[in-house]
Coordinates of C-alpha atoms and ligand atoms in Angstrom, one line a residue:
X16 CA -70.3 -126.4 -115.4
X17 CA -68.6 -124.0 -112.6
X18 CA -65.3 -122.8 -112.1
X19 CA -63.8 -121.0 -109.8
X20 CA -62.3 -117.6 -111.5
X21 CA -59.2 -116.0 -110.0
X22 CA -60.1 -112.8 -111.5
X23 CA -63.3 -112.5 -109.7
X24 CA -62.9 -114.6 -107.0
X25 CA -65.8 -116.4 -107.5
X26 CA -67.7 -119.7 -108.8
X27 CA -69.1 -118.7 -111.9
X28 CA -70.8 -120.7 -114.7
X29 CA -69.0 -121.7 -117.5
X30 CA -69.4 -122.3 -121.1
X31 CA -67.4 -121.6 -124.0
X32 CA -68.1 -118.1 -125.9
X33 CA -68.4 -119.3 -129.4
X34 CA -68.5 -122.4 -131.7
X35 CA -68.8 -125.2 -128.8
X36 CA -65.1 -125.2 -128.8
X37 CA -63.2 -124.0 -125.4
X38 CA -60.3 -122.1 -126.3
X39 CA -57.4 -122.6 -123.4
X40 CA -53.7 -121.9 -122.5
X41 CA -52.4 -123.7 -119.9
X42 CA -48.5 -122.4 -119.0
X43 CA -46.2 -125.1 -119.8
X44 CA -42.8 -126.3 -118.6
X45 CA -39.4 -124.0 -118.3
X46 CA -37.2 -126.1 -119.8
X47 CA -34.3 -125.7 -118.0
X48 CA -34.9 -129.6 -115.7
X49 CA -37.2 -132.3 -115.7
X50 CA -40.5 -131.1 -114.5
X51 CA -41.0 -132.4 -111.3
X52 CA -44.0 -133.6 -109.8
X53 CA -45.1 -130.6 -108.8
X54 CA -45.4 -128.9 -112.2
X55 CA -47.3 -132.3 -113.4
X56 CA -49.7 -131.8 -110.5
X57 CA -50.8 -128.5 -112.4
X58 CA -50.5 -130.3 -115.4
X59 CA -52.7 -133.3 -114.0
X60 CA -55.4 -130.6 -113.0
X61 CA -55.2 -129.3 -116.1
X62 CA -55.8 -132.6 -118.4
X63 CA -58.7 -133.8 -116.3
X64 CA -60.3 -129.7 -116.4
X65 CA -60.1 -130.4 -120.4
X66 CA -61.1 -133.9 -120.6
X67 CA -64.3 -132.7 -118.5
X68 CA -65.2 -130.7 -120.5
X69 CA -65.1 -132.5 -123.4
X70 CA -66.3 -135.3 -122.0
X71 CA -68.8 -134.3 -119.0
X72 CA -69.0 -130.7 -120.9
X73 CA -69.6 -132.0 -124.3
X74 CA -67.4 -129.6 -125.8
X75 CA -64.6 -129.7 -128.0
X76 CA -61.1 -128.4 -127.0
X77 CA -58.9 -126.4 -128.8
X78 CA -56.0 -126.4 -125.8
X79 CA -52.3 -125.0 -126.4
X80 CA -49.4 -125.9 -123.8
X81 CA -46.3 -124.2 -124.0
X82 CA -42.6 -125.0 -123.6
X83 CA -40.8 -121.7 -122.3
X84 CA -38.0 -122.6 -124.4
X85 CA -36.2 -119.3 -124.3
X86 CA -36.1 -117.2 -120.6
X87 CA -33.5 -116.5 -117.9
X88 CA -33.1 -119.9 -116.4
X89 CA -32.9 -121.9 -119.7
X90 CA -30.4 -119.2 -121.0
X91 CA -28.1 -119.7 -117.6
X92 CA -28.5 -123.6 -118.0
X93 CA -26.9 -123.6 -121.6
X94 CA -24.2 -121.2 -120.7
X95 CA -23.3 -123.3 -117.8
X96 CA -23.7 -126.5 -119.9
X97 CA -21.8 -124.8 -122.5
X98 CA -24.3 -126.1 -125.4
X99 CA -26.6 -123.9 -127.6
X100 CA -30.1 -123.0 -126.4
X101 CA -31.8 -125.5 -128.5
X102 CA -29.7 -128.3 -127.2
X103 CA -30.4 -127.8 -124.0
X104 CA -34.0 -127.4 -124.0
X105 CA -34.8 -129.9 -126.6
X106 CA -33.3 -132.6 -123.5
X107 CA -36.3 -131.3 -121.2
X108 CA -38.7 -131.3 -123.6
X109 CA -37.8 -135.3 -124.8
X110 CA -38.2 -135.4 -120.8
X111 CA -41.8 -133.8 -120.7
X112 CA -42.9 -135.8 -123.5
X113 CA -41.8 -138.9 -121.6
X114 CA -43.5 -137.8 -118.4
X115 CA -46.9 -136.6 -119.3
X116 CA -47.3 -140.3 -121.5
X117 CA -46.2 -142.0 -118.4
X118 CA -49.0 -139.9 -116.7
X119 CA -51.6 -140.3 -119.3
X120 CA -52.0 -136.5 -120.0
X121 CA -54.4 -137.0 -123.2
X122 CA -52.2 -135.2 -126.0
X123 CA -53.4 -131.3 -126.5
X124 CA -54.1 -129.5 -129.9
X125 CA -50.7 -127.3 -130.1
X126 CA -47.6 -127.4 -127.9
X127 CA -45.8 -123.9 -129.4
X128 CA -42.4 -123.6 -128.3
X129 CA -41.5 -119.4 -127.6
X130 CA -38.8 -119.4 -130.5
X131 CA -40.6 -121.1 -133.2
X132 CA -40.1 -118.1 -135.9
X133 CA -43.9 -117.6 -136.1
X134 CA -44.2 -117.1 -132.0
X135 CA -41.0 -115.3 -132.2
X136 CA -42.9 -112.7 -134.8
X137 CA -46.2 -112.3 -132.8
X138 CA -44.1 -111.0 -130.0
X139 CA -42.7 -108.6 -132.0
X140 CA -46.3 -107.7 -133.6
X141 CA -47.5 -107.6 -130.4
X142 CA -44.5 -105.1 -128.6
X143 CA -45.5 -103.0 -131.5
X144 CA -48.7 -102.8 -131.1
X145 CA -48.2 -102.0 -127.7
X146 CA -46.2 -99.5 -128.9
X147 CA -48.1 -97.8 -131.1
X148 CA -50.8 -97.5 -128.3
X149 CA -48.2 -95.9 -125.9
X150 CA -47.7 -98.1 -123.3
X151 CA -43.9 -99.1 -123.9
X152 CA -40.7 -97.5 -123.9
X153 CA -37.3 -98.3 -124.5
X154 CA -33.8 -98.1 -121.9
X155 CA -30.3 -99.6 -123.2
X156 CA -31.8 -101.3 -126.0
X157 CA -34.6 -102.9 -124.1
X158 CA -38.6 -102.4 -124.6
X159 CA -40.3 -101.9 -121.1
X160 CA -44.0 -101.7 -120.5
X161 CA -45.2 -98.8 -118.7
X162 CA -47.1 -100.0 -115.9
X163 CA -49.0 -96.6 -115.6
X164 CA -50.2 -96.5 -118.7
X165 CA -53.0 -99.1 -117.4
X166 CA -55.2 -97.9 -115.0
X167 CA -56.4 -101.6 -114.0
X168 CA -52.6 -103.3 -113.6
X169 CA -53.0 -105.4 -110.6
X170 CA -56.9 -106.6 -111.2
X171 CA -55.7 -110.1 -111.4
X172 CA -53.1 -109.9 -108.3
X173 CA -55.0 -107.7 -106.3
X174 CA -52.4 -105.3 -106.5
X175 CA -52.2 -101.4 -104.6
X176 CA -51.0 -99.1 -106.5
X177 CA -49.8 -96.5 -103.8
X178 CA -46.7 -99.0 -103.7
X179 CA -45.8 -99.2 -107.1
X180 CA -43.0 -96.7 -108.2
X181 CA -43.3 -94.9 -110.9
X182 CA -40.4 -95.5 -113.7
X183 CA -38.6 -97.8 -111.8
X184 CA -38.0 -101.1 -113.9
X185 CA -37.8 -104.7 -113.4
X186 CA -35.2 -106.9 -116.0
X187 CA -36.1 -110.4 -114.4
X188 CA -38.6 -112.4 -115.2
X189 CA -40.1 -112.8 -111.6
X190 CA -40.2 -110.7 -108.9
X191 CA -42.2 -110.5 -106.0
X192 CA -45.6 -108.8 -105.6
X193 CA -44.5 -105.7 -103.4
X194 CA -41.7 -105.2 -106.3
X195 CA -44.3 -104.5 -109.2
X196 CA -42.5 -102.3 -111.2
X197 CA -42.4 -101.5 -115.0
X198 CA -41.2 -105.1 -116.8
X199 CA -39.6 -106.0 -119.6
X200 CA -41.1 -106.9 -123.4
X201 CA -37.5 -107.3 -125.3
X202 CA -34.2 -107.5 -124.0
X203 CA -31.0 -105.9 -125.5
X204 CA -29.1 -108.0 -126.9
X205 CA -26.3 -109.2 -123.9
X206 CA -22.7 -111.1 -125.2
X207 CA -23.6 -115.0 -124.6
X208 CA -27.2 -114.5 -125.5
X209 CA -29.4 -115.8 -128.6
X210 CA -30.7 -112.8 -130.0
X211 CA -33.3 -112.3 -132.6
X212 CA -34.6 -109.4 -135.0
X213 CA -38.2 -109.3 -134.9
X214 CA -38.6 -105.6 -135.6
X215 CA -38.1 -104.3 -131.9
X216 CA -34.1 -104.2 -131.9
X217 CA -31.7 -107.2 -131.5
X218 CA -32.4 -109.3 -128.1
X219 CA -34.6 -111.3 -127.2
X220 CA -38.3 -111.9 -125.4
X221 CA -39.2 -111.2 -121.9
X222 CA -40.9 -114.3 -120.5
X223 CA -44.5 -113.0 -120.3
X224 CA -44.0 -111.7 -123.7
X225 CA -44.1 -115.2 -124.9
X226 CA -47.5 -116.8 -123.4
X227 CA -49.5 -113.4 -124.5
X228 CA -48.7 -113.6 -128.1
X229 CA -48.5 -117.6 -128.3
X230 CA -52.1 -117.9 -126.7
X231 CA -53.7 -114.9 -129.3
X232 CA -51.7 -116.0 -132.3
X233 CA -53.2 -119.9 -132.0
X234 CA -56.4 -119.4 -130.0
X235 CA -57.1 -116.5 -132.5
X236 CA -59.1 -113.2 -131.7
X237 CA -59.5 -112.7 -127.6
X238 CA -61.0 -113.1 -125.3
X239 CA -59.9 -116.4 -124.9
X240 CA -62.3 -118.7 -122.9
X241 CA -59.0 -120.2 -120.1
X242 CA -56.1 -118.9 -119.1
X243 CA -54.3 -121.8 -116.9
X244 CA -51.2 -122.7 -114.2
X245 CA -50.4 -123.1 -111.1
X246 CA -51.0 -120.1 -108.2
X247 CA -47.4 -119.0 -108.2
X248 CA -47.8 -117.4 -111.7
X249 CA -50.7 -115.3 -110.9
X250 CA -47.8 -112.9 -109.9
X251 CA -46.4 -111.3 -112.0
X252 CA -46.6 -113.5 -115.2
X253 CA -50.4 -113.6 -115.7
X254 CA -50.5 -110.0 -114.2
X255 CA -48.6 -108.9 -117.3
X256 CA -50.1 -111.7 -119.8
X257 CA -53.3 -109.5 -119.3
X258 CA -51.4 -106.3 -119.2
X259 CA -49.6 -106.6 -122.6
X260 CA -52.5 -108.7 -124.2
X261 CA -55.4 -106.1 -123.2
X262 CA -53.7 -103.3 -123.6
X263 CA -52.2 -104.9 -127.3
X264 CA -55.6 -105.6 -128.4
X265 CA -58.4 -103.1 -126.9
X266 CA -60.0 -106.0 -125.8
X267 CA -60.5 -108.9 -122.5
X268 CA -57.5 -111.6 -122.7
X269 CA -58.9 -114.2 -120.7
X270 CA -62.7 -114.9 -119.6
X271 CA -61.3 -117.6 -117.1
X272 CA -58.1 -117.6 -115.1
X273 CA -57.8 -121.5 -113.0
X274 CA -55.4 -121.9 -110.9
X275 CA -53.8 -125.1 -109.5
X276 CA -52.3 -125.0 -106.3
X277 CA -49.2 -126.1 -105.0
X278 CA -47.6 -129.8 -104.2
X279 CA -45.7 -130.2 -101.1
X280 CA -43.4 -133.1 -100.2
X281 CA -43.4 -134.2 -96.3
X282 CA -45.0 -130.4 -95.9
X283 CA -42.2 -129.4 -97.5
X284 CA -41.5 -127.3 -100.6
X285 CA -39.9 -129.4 -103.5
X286 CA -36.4 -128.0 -103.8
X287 CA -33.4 -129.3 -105.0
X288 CA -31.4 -128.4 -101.9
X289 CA -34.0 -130.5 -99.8
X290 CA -33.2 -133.8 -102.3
X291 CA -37.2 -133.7 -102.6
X292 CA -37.7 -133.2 -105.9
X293 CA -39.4 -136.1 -108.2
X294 CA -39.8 -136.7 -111.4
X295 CA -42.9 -139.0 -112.7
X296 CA -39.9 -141.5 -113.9
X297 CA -38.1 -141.1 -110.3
X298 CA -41.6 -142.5 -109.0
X299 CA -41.1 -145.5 -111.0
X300 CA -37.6 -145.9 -110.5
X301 CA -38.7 -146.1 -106.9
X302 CA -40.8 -149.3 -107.6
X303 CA -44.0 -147.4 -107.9
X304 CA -46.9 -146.7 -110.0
X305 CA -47.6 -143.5 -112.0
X306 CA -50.8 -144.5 -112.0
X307 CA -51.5 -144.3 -108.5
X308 CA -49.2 -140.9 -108.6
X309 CA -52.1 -139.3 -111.0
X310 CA -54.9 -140.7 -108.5
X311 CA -53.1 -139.5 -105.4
X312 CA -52.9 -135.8 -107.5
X313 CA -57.0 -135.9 -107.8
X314 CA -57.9 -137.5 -104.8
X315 CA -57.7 -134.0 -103.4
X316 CA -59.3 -130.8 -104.9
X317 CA -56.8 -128.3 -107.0
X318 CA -57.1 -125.5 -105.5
X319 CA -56.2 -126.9 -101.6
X320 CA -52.6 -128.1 -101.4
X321 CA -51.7 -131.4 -101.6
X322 CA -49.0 -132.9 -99.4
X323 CA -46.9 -135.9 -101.3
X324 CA -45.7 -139.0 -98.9
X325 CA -44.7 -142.3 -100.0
X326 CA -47.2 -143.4 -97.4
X327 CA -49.9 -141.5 -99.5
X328 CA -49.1 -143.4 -102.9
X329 CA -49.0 -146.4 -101.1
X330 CA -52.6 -145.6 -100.1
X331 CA -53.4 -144.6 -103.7
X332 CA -52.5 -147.7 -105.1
X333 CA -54.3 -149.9 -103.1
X334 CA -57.2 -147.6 -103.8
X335 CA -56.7 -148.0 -107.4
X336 CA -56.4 -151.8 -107.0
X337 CA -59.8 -151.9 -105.0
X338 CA -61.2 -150.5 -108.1
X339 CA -59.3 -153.0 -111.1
X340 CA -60.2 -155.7 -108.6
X341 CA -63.8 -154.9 -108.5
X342 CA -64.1 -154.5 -112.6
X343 CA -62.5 -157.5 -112.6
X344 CA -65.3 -159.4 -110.4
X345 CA -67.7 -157.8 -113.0
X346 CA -65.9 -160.1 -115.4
X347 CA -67.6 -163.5 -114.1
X348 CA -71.3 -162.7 -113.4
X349 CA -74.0 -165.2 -114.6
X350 CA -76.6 -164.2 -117.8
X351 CA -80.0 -162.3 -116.8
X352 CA -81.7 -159.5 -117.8
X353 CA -80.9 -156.4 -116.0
X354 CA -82.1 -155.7 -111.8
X355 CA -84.2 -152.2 -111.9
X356 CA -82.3 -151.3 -108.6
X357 CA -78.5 -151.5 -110.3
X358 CA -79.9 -149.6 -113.0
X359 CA -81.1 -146.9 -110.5
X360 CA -77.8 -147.5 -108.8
X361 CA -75.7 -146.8 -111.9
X362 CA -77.8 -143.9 -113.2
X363 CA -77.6 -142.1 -109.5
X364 CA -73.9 -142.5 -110.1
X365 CA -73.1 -141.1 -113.2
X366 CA -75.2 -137.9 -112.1
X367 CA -73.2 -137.6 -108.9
X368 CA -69.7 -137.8 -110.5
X369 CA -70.9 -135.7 -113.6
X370 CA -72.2 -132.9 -111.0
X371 CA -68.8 -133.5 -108.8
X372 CA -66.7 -132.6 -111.8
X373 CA -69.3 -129.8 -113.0
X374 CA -68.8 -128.6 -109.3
X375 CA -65.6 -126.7 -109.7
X376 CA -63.8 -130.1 -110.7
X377 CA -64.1 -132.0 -107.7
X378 CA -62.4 -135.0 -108.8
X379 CA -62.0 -136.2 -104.7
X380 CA -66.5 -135.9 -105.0
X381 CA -66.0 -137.2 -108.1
X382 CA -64.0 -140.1 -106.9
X383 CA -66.1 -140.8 -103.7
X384 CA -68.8 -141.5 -106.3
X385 CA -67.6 -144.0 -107.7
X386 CA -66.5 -145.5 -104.5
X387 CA -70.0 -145.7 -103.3
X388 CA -71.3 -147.3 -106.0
X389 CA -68.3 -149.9 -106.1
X390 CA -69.5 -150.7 -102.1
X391 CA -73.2 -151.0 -103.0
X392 CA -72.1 -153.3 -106.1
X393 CA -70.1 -155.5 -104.2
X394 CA -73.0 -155.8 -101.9
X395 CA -75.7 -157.0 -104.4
X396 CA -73.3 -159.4 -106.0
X397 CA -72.9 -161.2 -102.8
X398 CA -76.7 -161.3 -102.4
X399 CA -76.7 -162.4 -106.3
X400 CA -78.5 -159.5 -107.5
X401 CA -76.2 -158.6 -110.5
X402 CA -76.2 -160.0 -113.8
X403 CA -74.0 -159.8 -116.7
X404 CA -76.5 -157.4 -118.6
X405 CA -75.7 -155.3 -115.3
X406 CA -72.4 -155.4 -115.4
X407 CA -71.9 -154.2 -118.6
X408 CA -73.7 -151.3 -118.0
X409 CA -71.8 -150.8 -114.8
X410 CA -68.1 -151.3 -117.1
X411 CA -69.9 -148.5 -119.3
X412 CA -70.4 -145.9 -116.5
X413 CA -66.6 -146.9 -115.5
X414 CA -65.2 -146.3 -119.1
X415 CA -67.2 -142.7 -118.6
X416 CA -65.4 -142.1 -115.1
X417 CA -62.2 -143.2 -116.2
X418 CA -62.5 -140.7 -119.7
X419 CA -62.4 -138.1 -117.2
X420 CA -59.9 -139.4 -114.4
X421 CA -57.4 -141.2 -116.7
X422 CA -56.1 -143.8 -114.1
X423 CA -57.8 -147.1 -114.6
X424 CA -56.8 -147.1 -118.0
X425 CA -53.1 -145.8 -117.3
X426 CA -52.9 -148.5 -114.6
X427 CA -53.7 -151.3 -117.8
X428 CA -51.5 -149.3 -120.0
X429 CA -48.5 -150.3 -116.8
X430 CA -49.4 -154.0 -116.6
X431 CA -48.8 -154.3 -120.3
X432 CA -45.5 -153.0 -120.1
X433 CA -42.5 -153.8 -117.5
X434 CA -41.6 -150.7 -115.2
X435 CA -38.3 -151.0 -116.3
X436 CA -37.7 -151.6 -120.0
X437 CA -36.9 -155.5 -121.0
X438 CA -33.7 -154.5 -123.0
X439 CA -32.8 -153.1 -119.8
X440 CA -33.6 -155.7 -117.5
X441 CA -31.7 -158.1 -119.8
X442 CA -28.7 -155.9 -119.5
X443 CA -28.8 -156.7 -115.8
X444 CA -29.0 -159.9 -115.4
X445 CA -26.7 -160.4 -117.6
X446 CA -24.1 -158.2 -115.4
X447 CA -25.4 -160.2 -112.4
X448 CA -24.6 -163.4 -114.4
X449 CA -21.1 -162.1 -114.5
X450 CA -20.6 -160.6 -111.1
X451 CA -21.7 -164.3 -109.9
X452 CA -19.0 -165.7 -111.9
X453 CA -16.6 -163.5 -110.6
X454 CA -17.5 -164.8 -107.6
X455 CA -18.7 -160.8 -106.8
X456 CA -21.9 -161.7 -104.4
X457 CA -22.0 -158.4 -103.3
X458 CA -22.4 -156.7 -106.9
X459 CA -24.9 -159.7 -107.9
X460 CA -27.0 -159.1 -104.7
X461 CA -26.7 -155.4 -105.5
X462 CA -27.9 -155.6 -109.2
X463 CA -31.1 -157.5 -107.5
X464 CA -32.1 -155.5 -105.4
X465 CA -32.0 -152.0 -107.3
X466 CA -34.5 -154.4 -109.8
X467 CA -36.5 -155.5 -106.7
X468 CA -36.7 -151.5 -105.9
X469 CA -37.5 -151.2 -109.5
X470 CA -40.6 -153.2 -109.4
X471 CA -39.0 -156.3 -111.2
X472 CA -38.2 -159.7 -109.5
X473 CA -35.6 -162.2 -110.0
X474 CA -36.0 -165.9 -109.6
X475 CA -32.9 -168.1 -110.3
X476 CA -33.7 -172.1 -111.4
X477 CA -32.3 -174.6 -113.1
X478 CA -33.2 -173.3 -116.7
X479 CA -31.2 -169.8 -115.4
X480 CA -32.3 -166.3 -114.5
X481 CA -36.5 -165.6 -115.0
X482 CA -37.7 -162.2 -113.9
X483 CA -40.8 -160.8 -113.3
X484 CA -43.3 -157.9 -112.2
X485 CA -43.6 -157.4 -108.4
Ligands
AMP5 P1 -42.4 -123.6 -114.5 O1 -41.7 -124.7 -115.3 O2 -41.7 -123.2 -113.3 O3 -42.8 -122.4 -115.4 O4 -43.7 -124.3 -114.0 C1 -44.6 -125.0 -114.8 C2 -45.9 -125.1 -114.1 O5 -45.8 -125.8 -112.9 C3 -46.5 -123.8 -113.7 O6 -47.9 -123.8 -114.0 C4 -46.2 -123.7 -112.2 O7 -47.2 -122.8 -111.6 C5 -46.4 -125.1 -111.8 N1 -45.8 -125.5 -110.6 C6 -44.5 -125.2 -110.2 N2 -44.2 -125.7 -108.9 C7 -45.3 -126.4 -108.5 C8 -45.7 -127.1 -107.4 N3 -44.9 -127.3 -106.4 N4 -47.0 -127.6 -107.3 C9 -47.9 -127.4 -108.3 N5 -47.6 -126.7 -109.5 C10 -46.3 -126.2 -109.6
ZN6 ZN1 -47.1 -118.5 -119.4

């Protein structure tokens, strides 16, 4: 299998370095909002790279995805809120839950959140480490990494170092490229903060802090085989992952660093000043399926951008229904023993979306593969070249393809269960029963509609309200 390494720029051959097992971080969620569509495009990338290589691969997975539970945007969200930290983020991490089942991300081995008291001591192990090798120093109460204490800072980034000041100090947790200064491991304790002891003074972690010690202290001994997220952390959190955890240890952090790149809306950033910004459960609230949301996300390759329309997942889902459609057809085929050319057919295919995914994840390849063989299929069933013997092999291959992709399965997962839930849809009509009575069309015809939007339909007969999927 190849992927494309960020460190080196290049497509390199990949292969876990010990016990079959592929040992990966993948950045999770700041949870301080729902994650938007964006952050589960990286997160999308990121569950089909695992299940291919467990499932085109052959290995098995030890993967940990973190909450950022603790950094300065979920600090300022409680304060504002005026509830503790926990409170807050424990909202937005219900949320994420929510989300990634809606989007059939295939449950990972550990999802640490940064102030579990175990993570919360590895960061302290690890500032002293760092410590002890003399690469920190402290100002007001706060542990700063010294930048110049590591003659390759910048290898991931591509950073110059005739920019970089020496001594100067950065307190935020991002920061721009050209700004690369000396960050912060611990900070101070500050009034309205949580604060922790952990051995390095009263305050609390740094951002990248968190991610190096929570990948070590589950993945165990580096280097670890992935390190993964979308392009906008390159700079400067996995910049200063590598700093802290090579410098910590003596040893390589990460052999591979994937990165996905970014989702647009209408060629637009997703901000929340825009009104762009999605949620998976918006996208069903709008009457649509996630499903064809997580085939739009790999019908293009993760590391070009992807531009989100409504136009596109309209596209998406009637892709996705070309493809239930035909397994569908492969449901009523006559007996017979199997036709040598479908069984050339079907081999050919498997070997064309195995290599696709191999190549770099190439899930739109990977996709086209299947495609092609769904045309050809069609074909020889119209010419009455494909038995039942056939089309069990051919559902086989498709329960391979679909172990990777995720979508044809996800897509069943929605026509078992109501886009909106029934208690909720009961609820409704119920209100619209009463607005009628109150003789309050407008409210009634209101109440339908958002349901219509909703993906649910309402038919009124004699025996009352009925409703059903559009
Ligand atoms: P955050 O919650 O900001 O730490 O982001 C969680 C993950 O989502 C990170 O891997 C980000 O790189 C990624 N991410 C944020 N915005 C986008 C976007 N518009 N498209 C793709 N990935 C994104
Ligand atoms: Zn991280």
């Amino acid at each position: 299998m190849r992927l494309f390494n960020t460190l080196t720029r290049q497509l390199e051959e990949f292969a876990p370095s010990r016990d079959n097992t592929v040992r990966m971080y993948t950045c999770g969620l700041t949870v301080y909002a729902r994650g938007h569509i964006g952050n589960f495009r990286t997160f999308v990338c990121m569950d089909v790279l695992r299940r291919a290589l467990k499932y085109v691969g052959g290995w098995h997975m030890h993967h940990v995805v973190n909450f950022t539970d603790v950094d300065d945007k979920t600090i300022a969200g409680a304060q504002q809120e005026g509830v503790s930290l926990r409170e807050y983020t424990d909202r937005y991490i219900a949320a994420f839950h929510e989300d990634a089942a809606i989007l059939g991300l295939e449950p990972v081995e550990d999802m640490p959140r940064a102030t579990d008291p175990a993570n919360l001591e590895a960061m302290g192990n690890m500032i002293k480490a760092l410590d002890e090798r003399g690469h920190t120093y402290v100002s007001e109460g706060s542990v700063y990494f010294k930048i110049s204490t590591m003659p390759d800072y910048g290898k991931l980034a591509r950073l110059h170092h005739e920019g970089m000041q020496a001594g100067a100090r950065v307190d935020a947790d991002e920061y721009a490229k050209d700004d690369a200064r000396d960050f912060v491991l611990w900070k101070a304790t500050k009034p309205g903060e949580p604060t922790w002891d952990v051995g390095v003074g009263p305050g609390r972690p740094g951002w990248h802090i968190e991610c190096s010690a929570m990948a070590l202290r589950l993945l165990g001994e580096a280097p670890i085989d992935i390190h993964a997220g979308g392009v906008d952390l390159i700079f400067p959190h996995h910049e200063n992952e590598i700093a802290q955890s090579e410098c910590a240890t003596g040893r390589q952090f990460s052999r591979f660093w994937v990165h996905a790149e970014h989702l647009l809306v209408d060629d637009k950033k997703m901000s929340k000043s825009l009104g762009n910004v999605y949620s998976p459960k918006d996208i069903v609230d709008h009457g649509h399926r996630v499903s064809a949301l997580r085939y739009l996300l790999l019908s293009s390759h993760y590391r070009k951008q992807l531009n989100f329309t409504w136009s596109g997942l309209a596209q998406a889902e009637e892709s996705l229904t070309r493809l239930t459609d035909f397994l569908a057809r492969l449901q009523s085929l006559p007996p017979g023993e199997a036709h040598p050319a479908v069984v050339e057919r079907v081999d050919a295919a498997r070997q064309a979306f195995d290599s696709a995914l191999g190549d770099d994840l190439n899930t739109a390849a990977g996709l086209a593969a299947m495609f092609d063989l769904v045309r050809v299929i069609n074909g020889a069933i119209d010419a009455r070249d494909v038995s039942s013997t056939d089309a069990t092999a051919i559902t086989d291959l498709f329960t391979h393809f679909d172990s990777v992709l995720g979508v044809i399965s996800l897509r069943r997962a929605e026509d078992e269960t109501p886009p909106v839930p029934v208690e909720e849809i009961e609820q409704l009509v119920e209100a619209r029963k009463d607005a009628r009575r109150r003789r309050d069309f407008g409210e009634a015809d209101r109440i339908r509609k958002d349901l219509e939007a909703r993906g649910i339909l309402l038919e009124d007969g004699p025996q009352g309200t009925r409703w059903k999927r559009a």
